[in-house]
Short mmCIF file of C-alpha atoms and ligand atoms in Angstrom, two decimals:
data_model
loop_
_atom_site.label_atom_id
_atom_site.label_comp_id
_atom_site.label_asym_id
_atom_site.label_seq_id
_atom_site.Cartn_x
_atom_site.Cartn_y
_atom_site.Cartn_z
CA UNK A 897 46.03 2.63 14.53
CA UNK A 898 44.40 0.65 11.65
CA UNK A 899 45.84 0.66 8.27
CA UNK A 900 42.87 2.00 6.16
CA UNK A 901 44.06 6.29 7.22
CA UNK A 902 41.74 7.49 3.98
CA UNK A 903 38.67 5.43 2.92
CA UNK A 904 37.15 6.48 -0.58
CA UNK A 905 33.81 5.84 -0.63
CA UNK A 906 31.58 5.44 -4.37
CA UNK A 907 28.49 6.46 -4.47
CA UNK A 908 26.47 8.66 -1.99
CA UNK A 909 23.42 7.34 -1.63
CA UNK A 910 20.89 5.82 0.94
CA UNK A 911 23.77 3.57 1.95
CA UNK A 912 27.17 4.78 0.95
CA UNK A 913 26.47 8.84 2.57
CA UNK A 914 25.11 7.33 5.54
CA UNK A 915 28.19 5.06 5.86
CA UNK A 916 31.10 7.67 4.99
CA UNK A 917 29.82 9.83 7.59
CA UNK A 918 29.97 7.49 10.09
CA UNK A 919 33.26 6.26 8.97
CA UNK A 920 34.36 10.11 9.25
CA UNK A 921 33.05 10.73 12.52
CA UNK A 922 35.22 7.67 13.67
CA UNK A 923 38.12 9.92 12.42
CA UNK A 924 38.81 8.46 9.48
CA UNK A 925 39.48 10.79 6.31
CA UNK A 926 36.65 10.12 3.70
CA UNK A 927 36.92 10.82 0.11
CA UNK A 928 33.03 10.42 -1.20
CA UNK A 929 32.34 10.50 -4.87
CA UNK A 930 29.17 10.26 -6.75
CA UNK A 931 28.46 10.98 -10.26
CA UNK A 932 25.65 13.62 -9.62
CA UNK A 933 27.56 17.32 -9.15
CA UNK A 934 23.87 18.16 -7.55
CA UNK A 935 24.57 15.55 -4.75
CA UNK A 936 28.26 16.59 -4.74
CA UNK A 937 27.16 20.26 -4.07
CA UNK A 938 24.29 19.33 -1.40
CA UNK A 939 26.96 17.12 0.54
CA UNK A 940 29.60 19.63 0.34
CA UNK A 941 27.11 22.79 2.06
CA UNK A 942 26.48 19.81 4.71
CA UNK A 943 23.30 18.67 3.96
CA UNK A 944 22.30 15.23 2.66
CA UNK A 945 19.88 15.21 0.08
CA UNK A 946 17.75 12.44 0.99
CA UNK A 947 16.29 12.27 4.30
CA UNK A 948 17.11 10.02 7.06
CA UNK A 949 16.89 10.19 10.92
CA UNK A 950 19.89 11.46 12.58
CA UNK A 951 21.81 12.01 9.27
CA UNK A 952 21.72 16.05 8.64
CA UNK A 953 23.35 16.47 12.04
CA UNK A 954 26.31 14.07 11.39
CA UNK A 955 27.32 14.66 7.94
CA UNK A 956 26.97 18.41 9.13
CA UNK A 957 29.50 17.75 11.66
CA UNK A 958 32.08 15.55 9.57
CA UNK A 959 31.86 18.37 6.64
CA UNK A 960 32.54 21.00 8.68
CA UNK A 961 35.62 19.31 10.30
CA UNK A 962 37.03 18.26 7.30
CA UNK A 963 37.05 14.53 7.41
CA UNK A 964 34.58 14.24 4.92
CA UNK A 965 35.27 15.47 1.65
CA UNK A 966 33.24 14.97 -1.82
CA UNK A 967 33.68 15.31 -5.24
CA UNK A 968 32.45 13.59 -8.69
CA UNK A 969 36.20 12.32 -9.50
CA UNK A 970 37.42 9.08 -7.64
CA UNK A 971 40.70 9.42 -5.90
CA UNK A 972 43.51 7.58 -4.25
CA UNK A 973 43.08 5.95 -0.89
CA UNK A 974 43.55 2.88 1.06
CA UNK A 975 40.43 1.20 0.18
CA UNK A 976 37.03 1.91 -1.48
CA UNK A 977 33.74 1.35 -0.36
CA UNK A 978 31.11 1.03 -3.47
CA UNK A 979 27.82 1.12 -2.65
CA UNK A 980 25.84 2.44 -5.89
CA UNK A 981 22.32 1.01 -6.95
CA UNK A 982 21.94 -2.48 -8.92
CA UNK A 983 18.57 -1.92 -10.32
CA UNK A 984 16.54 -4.09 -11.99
CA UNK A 985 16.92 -4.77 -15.81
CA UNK A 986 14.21 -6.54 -18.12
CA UNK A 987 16.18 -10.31 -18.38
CA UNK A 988 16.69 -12.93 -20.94
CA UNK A 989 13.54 -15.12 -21.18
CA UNK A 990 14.63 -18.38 -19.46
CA UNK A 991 11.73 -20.37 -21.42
CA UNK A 992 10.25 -20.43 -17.69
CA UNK A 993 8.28 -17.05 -17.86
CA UNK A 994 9.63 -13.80 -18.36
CA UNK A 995 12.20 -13.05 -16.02
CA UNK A 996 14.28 -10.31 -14.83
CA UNK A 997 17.98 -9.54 -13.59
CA UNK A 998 20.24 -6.79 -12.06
CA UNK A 999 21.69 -4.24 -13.86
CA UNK A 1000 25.66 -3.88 -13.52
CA UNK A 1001 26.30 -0.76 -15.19
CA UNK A 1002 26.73 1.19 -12.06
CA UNK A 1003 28.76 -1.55 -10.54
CA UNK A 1004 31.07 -1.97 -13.74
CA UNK A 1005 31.06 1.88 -13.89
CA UNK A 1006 32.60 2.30 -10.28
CA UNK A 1007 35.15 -0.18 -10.88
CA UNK A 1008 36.56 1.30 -13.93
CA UNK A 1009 36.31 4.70 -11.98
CA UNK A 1010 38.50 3.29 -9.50
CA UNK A 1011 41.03 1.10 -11.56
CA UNK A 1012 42.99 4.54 -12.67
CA UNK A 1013 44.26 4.66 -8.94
CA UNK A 1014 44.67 1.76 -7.64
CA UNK A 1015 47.94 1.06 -5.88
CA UNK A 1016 49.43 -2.66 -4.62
CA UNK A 1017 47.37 -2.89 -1.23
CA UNK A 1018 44.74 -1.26 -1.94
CA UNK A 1019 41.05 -3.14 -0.52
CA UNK A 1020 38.24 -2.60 -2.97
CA UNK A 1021 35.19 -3.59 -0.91
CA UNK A 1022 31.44 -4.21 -3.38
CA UNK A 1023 28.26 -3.49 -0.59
CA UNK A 1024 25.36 -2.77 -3.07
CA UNK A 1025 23.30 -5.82 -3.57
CA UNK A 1026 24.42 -7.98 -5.99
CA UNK A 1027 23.91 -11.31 -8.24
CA UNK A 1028 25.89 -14.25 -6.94
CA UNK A 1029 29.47 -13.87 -8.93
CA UNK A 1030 29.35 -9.94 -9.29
CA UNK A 1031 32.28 -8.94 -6.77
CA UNK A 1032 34.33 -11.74 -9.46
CA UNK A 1033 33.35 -9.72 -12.10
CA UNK A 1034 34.15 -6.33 -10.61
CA UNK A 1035 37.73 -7.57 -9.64
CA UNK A 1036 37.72 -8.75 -13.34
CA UNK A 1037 36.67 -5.46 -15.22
CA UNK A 1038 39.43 -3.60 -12.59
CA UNK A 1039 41.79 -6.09 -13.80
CA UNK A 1040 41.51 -5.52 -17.39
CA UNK A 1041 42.16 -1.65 -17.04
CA UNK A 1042 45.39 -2.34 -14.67
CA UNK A 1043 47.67 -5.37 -16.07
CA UNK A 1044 50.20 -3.84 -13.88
CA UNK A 1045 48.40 -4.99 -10.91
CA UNK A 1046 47.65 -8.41 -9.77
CA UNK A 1047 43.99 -9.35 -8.43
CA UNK A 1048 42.58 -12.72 -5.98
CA UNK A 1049 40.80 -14.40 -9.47
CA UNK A 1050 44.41 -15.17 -10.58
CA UNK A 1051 46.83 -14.60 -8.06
CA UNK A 1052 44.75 -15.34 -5.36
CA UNK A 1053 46.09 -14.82 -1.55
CA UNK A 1054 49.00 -13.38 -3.47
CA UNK A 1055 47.09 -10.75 -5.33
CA UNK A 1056 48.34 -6.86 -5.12
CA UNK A 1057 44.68 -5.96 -4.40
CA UNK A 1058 41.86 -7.49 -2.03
CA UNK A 1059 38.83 -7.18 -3.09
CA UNK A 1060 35.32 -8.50 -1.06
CA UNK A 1061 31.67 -8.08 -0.61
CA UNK A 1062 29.96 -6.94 2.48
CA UNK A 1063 26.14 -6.59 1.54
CA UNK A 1064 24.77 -3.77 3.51
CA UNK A 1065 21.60 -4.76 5.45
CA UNK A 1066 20.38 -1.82 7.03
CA UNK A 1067 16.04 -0.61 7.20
CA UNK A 1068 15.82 2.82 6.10
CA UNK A 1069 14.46 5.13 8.75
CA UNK A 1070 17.15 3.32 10.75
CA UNK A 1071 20.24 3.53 8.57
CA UNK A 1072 22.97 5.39 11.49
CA UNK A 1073 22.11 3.36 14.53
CA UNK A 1074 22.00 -0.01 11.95
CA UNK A 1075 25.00 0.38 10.16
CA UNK A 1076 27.63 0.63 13.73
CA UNK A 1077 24.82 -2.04 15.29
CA UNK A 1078 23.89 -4.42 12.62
CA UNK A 1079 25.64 -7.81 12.26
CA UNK A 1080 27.71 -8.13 9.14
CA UNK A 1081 28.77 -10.53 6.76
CA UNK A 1082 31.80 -10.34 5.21
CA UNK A 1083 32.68 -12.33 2.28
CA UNK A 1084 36.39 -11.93 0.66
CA UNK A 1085 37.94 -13.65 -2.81
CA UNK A 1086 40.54 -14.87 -0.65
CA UNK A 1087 40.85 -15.35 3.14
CA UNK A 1088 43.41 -12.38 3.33
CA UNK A 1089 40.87 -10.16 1.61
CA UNK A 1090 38.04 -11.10 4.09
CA UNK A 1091 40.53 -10.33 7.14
CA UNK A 1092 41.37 -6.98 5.47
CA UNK A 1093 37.96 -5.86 4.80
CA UNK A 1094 37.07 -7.38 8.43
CA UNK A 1095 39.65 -5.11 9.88
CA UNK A 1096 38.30 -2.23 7.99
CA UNK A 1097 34.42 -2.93 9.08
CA UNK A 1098 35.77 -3.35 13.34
CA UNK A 1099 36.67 0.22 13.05
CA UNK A 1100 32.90 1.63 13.24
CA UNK A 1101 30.91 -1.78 13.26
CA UNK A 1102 29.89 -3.20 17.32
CA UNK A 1103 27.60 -5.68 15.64
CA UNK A 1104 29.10 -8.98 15.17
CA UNK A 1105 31.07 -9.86 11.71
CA UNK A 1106 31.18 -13.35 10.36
CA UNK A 1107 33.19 -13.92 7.50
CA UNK A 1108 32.88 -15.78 4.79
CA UNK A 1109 33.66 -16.18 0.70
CA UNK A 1110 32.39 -13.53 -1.80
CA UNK A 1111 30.02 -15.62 -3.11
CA UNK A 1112 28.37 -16.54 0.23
CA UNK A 1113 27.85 -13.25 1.10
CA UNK A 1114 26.42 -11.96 -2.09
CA UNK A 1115 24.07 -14.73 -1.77
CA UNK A 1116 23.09 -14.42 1.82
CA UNK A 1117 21.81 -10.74 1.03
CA UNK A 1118 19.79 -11.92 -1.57
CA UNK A 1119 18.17 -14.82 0.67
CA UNK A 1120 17.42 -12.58 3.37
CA UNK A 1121 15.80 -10.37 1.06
CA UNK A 1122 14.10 -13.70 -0.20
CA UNK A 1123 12.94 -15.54 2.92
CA UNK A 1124 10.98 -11.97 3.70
CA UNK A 1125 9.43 -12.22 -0.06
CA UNK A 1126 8.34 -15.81 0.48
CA UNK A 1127 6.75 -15.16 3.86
CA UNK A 1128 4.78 -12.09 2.83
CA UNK A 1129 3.59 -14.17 -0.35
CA UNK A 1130 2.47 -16.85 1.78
CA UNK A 1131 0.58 -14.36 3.85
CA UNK A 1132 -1.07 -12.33 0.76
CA UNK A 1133 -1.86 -16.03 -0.68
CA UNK A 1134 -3.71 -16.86 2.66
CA UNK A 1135 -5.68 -13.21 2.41
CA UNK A 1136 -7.28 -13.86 -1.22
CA UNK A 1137 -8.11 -17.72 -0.02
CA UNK A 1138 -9.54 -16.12 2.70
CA UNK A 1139 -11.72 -13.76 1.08
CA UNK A 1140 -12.97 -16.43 -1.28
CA UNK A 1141 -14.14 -18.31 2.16
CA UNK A 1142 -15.24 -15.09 4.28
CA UNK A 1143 -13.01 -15.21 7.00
CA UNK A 1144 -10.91 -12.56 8.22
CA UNK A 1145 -7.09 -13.20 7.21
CA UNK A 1146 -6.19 -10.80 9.95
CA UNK A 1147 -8.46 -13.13 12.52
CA UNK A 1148 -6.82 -16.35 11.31
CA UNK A 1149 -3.09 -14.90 10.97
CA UNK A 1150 -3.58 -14.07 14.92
CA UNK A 1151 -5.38 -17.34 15.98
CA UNK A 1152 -2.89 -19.56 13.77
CA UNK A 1153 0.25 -17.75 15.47
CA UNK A 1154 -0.90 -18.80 18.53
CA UNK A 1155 1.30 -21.75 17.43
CA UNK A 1156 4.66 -21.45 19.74
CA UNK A 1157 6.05 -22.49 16.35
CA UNK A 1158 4.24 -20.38 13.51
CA UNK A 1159 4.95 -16.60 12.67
CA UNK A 1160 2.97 -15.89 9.69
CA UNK A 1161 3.95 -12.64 8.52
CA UNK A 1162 1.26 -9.30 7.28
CA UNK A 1163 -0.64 -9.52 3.68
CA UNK A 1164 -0.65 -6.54 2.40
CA UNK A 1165 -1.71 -4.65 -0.99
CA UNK A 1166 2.04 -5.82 -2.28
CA UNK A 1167 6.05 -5.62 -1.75
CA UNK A 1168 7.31 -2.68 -1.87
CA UNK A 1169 11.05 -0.35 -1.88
CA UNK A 1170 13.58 -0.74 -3.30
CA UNK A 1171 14.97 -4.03 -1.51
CA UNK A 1172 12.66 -6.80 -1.29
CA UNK A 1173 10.71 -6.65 -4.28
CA UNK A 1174 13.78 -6.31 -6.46
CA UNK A 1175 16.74 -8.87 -5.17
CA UNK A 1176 14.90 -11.97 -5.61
CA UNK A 1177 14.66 -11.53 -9.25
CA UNK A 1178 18.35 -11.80 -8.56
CA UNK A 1179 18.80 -14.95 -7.12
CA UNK A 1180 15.68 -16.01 -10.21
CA UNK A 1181 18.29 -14.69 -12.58
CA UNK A 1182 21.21 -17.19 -11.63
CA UNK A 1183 19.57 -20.03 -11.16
CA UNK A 1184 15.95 -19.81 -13.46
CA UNK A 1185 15.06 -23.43 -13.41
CA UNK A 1186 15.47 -24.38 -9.68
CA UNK A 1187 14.22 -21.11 -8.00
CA UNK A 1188 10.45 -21.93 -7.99
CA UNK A 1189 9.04 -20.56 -4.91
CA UNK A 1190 11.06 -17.72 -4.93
CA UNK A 1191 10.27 -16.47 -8.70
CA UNK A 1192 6.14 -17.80 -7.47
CA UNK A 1193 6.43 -15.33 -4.37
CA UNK A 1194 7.49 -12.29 -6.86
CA UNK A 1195 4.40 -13.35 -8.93
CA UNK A 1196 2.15 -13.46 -6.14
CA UNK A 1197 3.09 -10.36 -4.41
CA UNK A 1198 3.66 -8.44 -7.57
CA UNK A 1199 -0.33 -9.58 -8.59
CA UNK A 1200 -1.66 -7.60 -5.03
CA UNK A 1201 -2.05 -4.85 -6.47
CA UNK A 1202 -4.34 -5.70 -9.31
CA UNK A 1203 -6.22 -7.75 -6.99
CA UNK A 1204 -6.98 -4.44 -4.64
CA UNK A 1205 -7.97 -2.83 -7.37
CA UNK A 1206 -10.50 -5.00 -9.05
CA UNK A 1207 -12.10 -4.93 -5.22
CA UNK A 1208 -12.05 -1.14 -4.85
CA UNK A 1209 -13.62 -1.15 -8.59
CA UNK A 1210 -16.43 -3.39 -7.96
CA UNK A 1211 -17.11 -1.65 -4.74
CA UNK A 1212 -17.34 1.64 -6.66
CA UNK A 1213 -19.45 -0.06 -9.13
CA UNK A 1214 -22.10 -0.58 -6.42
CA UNK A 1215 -22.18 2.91 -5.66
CA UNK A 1216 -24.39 5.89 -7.49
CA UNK A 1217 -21.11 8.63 -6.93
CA UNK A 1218 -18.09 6.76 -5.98
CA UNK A 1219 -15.68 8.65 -4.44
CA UNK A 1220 -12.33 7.06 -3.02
CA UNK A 1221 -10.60 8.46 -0.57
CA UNK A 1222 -6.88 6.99 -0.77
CA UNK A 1223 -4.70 6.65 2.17
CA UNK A 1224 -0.98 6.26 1.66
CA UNK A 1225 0.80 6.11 -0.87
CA UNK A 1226 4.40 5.20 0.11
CA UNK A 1227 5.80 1.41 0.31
CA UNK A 1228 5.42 1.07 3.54
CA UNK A 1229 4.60 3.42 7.15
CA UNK A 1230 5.89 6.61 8.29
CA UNK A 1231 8.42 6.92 5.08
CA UNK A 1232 8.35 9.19 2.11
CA UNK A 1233 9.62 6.55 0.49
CA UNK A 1234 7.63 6.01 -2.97
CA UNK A 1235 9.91 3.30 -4.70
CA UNK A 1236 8.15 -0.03 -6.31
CA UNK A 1237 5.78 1.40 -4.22
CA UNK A 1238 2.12 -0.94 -4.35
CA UNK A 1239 0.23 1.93 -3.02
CA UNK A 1240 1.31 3.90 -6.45
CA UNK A 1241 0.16 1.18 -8.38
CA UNK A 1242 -3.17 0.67 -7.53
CA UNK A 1243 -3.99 4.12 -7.59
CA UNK A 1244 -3.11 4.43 -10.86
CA UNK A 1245 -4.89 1.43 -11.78
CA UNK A 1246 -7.81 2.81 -10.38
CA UNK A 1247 -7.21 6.01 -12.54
CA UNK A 1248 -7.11 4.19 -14.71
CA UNK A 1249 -10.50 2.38 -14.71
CA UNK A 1250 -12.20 5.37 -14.57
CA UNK A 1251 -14.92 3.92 -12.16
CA UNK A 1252 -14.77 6.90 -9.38
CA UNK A 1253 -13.25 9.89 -8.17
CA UNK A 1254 -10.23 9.41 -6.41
CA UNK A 1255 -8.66 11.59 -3.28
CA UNK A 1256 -5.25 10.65 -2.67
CA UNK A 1257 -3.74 11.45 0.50
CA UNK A 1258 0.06 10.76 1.41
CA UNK A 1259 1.01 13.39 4.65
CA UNK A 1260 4.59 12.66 3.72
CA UNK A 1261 5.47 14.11 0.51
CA UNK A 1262 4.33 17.80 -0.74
CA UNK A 1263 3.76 16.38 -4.65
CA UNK A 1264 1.90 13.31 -6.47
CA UNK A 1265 4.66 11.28 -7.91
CA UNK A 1266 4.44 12.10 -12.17
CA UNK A 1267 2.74 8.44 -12.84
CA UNK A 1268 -0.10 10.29 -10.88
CA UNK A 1269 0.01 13.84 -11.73
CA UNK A 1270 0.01 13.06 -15.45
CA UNK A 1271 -3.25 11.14 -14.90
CA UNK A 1272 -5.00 14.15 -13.91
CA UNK A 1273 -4.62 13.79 -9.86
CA UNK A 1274 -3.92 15.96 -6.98
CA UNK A 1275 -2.53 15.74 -3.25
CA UNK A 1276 -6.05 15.88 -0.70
CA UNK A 1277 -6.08 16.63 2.62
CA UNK A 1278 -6.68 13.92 4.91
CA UNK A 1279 -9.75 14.94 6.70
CA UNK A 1280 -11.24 16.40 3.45
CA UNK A 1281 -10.79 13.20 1.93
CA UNK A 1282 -12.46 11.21 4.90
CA UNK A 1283 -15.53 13.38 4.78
CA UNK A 1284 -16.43 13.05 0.93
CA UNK A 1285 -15.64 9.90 0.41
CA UNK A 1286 -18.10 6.80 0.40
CA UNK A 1287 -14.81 4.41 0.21
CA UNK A 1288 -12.28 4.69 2.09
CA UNK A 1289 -8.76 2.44 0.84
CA UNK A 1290 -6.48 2.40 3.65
CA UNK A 1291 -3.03 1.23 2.10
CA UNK A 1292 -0.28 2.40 3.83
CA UNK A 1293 -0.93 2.17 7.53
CA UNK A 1294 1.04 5.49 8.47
CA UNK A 1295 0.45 6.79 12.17
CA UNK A 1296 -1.17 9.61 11.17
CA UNK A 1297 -3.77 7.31 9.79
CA UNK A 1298 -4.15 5.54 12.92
CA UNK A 1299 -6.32 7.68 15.06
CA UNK A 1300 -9.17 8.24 12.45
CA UNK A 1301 -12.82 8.75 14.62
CA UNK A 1302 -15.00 5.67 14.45
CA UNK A 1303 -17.78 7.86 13.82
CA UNK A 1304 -16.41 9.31 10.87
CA UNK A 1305 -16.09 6.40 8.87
CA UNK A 1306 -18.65 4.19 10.38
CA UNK A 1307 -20.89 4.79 7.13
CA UNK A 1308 -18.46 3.94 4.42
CA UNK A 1309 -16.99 1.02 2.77
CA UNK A 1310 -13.58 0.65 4.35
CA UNK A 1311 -10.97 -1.13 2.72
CA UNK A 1312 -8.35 -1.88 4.57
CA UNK A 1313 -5.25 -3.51 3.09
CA UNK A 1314 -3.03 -3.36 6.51
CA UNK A 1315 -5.79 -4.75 8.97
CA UNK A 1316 -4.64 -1.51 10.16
CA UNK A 1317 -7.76 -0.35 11.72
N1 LIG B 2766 5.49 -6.00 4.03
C1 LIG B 2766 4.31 -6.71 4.03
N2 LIG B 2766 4.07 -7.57 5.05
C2 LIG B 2766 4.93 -7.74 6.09
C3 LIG B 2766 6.15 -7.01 6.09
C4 LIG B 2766 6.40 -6.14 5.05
O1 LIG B 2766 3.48 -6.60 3.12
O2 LIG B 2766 4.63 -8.53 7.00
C5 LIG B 2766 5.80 -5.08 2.92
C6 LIG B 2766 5.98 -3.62 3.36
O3 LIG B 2766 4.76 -2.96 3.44
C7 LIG B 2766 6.86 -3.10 2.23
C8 LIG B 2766 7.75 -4.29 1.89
O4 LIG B 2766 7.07 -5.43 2.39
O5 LIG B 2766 6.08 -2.73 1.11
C9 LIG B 2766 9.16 -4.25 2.42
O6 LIG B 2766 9.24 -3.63 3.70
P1 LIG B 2766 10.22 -4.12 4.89
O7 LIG B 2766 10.04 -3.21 6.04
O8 LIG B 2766 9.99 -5.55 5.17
O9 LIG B 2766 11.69 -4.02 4.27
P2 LIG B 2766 12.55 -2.85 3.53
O10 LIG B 2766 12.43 -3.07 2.04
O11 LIG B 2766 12.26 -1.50 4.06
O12 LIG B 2766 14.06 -3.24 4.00
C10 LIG B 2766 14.54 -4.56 3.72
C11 LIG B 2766 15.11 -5.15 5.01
N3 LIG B 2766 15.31 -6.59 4.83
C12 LIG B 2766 14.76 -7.50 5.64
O13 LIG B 2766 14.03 -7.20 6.55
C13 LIG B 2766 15.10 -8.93 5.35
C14 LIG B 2766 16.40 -4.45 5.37
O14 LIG B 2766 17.02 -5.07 6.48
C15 LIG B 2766 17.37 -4.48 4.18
O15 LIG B 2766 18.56 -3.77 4.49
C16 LIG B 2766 16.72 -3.80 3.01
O16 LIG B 2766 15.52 -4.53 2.71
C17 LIG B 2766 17.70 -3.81 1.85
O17 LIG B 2766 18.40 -2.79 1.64
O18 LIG B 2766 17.85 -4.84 1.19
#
């Protein structure tokens, strides 16, 4: 028997819903909170409100048996999970371009929720991404509500409460079988609080757990996040190089990976969700001066879009009746997923420029997202779309896409931002 009997869990979200109901179908009494009574009430009937593969049926099952429980009011346990969003804020200006940072509202909001029941061995465990330094912080603003207490930044292995980060890592669209499967890191303020809060992960978690300091582990999500950034930079670089010259990125991505050692990754129309084009700003934000490739790779990858754009518009240009049929418009395949989304972007750019009439197709969502509707546009239907347009943008490559007849497009200008096709 482990020593973590009731787990409360903050914020139920992407991450922290899919992770109490696993936790709960290990038989482990969760107490979920989250500050929306909508997502509150939508939990409680058993149904999540997002949707994710494999999730109705379990939180279903851990509702109805009682070991999940919700409400909008934190309350005592063993140890607390928080896993609530650390979006992006505008940031200082460095003096090195403008720059942004996380936003630690939610964070600091969560730990003040929690600091009203704390009790001496309690584990207070940060997984939503976060700036190198945050988990310090969050033990600090906990600490300032409970003098009572003691916490690792001053009484270190001695400290009434552990407190340590373990950055989640899963791929949405995979979220259940990713968070048991995954590997984990687990970085704690003190060695005792990494054991706890590895002790606490073992009990649902086959993948294996290194452990490490806070610090490390905030910063190894943000890397990963990172490396992924750079890579699809360099390979969205190489594709507007490549178009200057007239060769086929795709072509040369294929023949240069050849290589036993080279793995160039996809160029695309941009980065995408809610991940990867947000946590590098992060590791910008800490250190503005030194991280030059990754704040570059942001720039470059953030600049796709416009880039698309101005080719779709000079296209159009060329045409008496431009009509562009728009394929996809989540950030990446088979999601309904619209977040930092490229595929948003350009379209509205192109609504923007006024140069043709758009057809905007996404077979995974019943309504335009308002940055669309409000400029006038509506949801088409894919084959509609295919047969009046004279330009056809593919930019998400969703299955549904994939099977498109030859013959029905053979005519138009394709533009094809996946090498899809
Ligand atoms: N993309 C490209 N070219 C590629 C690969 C991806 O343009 O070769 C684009 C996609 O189209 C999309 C964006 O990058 O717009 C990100 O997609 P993704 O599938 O690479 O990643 P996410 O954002 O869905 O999930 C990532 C994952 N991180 C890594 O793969 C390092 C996931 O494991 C993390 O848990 C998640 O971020 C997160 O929560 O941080």
């Amino acid at each position: 028997m482990n020593s973590f009997n009731k787990i409360s869990v903050v914020g139920l979200g992407y991450i922290g819903l899919p992770t109490a109901a696993v936790f709960a179908n290990h038989g482990v009494q969760i107490l979920g909170t989250d500050t929306s009574q909508n997502v509150v009430d939508s939990i409680s009937a058993g149904k999540p409100h997002f949707g994710e593969p494999d999730l109705d049926a379990l939180v279903r099952r851990v509702v109805e048996n009682g070991k999940l429980s919700v409400s909008t009011a934190v309350q005592a346990a063993d140890a607390f999970l928080v896993a609530v969003p650390t979006p992006l804020r505008e940031g200082d200006d460095t003096g090195h371009g403008a720059s942004l940072g996380a936003d630690l509202n939610y964070v600091q909001a969560a730990a003040e929720a929690i600091a009203p029941v704390l009790v001496k061995g309690n584990l207070v465990i940060l997984e939503s991404t976060s700036p190198v330094g945050t988990t310090e912080k969050m033990a600090r603003w906990m600490a300032t509500l409970r003098p009572d207490l003691s916490f690792p930044h001053d009484k270190g292995e001695m400290a009434d409460i552990n407190v340590a980060h373990c950055p989640e890592r899963v791929l949405p669209g995979r979220i259940i079988e990713e968070v048991v499967n995954n590997a984990r890191v687990i970085g704690g303020m003190t060695r005792k609080c990494a054991q706890r809060a590895l002790s606490l992960y073992r009990i649902v978690v086959q993948g294996e757990c290194k452990v490490t300091n806070a610090r490390t582990a905030e910063m190894s999500k943000l890397t990963e996040n990172a490396y992924r950034d750079v890579n699809i930079a360099f390979a969205n670089e190489l594709s507007v190089i490549c178009d200057r010259h007239k060769i086929s990125v795709w072509e040369l991505i294929q023949m240069a990976n050849l290589h036993p050692r080279v793995n160039i990754l996809s160029p695309g129309p941009g980065v995408g969700g809610h991940c990867i084009a947000v946590d590098p700003w992060f590791i910008v934000e800490g250190a503005p001066e030194d991280a030059r490739i990754i704040r570059m790779a942001r720039q470059i990858n953030d600049a796709m879009p416009g880039i698309v754009c101005a080719k779709v518009v000079a296209r159009a240009q060329s045409l008496v009746d431009p009509v562009v049929a728009c394929l996809g418009l989540s950030y990446k395949a088979d999601v309904d997923d619209l977040r930092e989304s490229p595929a948003v972007e350009i379209v509205a750019q192109l609504a923007d420029s006024k140069v043709a009439k758009l057809l905007v197709v996404e077979p995974h969502i019943s309504a335009l997202p308002k940055a669309l509707s409000d400029r006038g546009l509506e949801l088409a239907d894919f084959d509609m779309a295919i047969e009046q347009a004279n330009v056809i943008l593919l930019l998400v490559d969703h299955f549904a896409f994939m099977h498109v007849g030859r013959d029905l497009i053979k005519d138009k200008f394709v533009i094809d931002t996946r090498g899809a096709w």
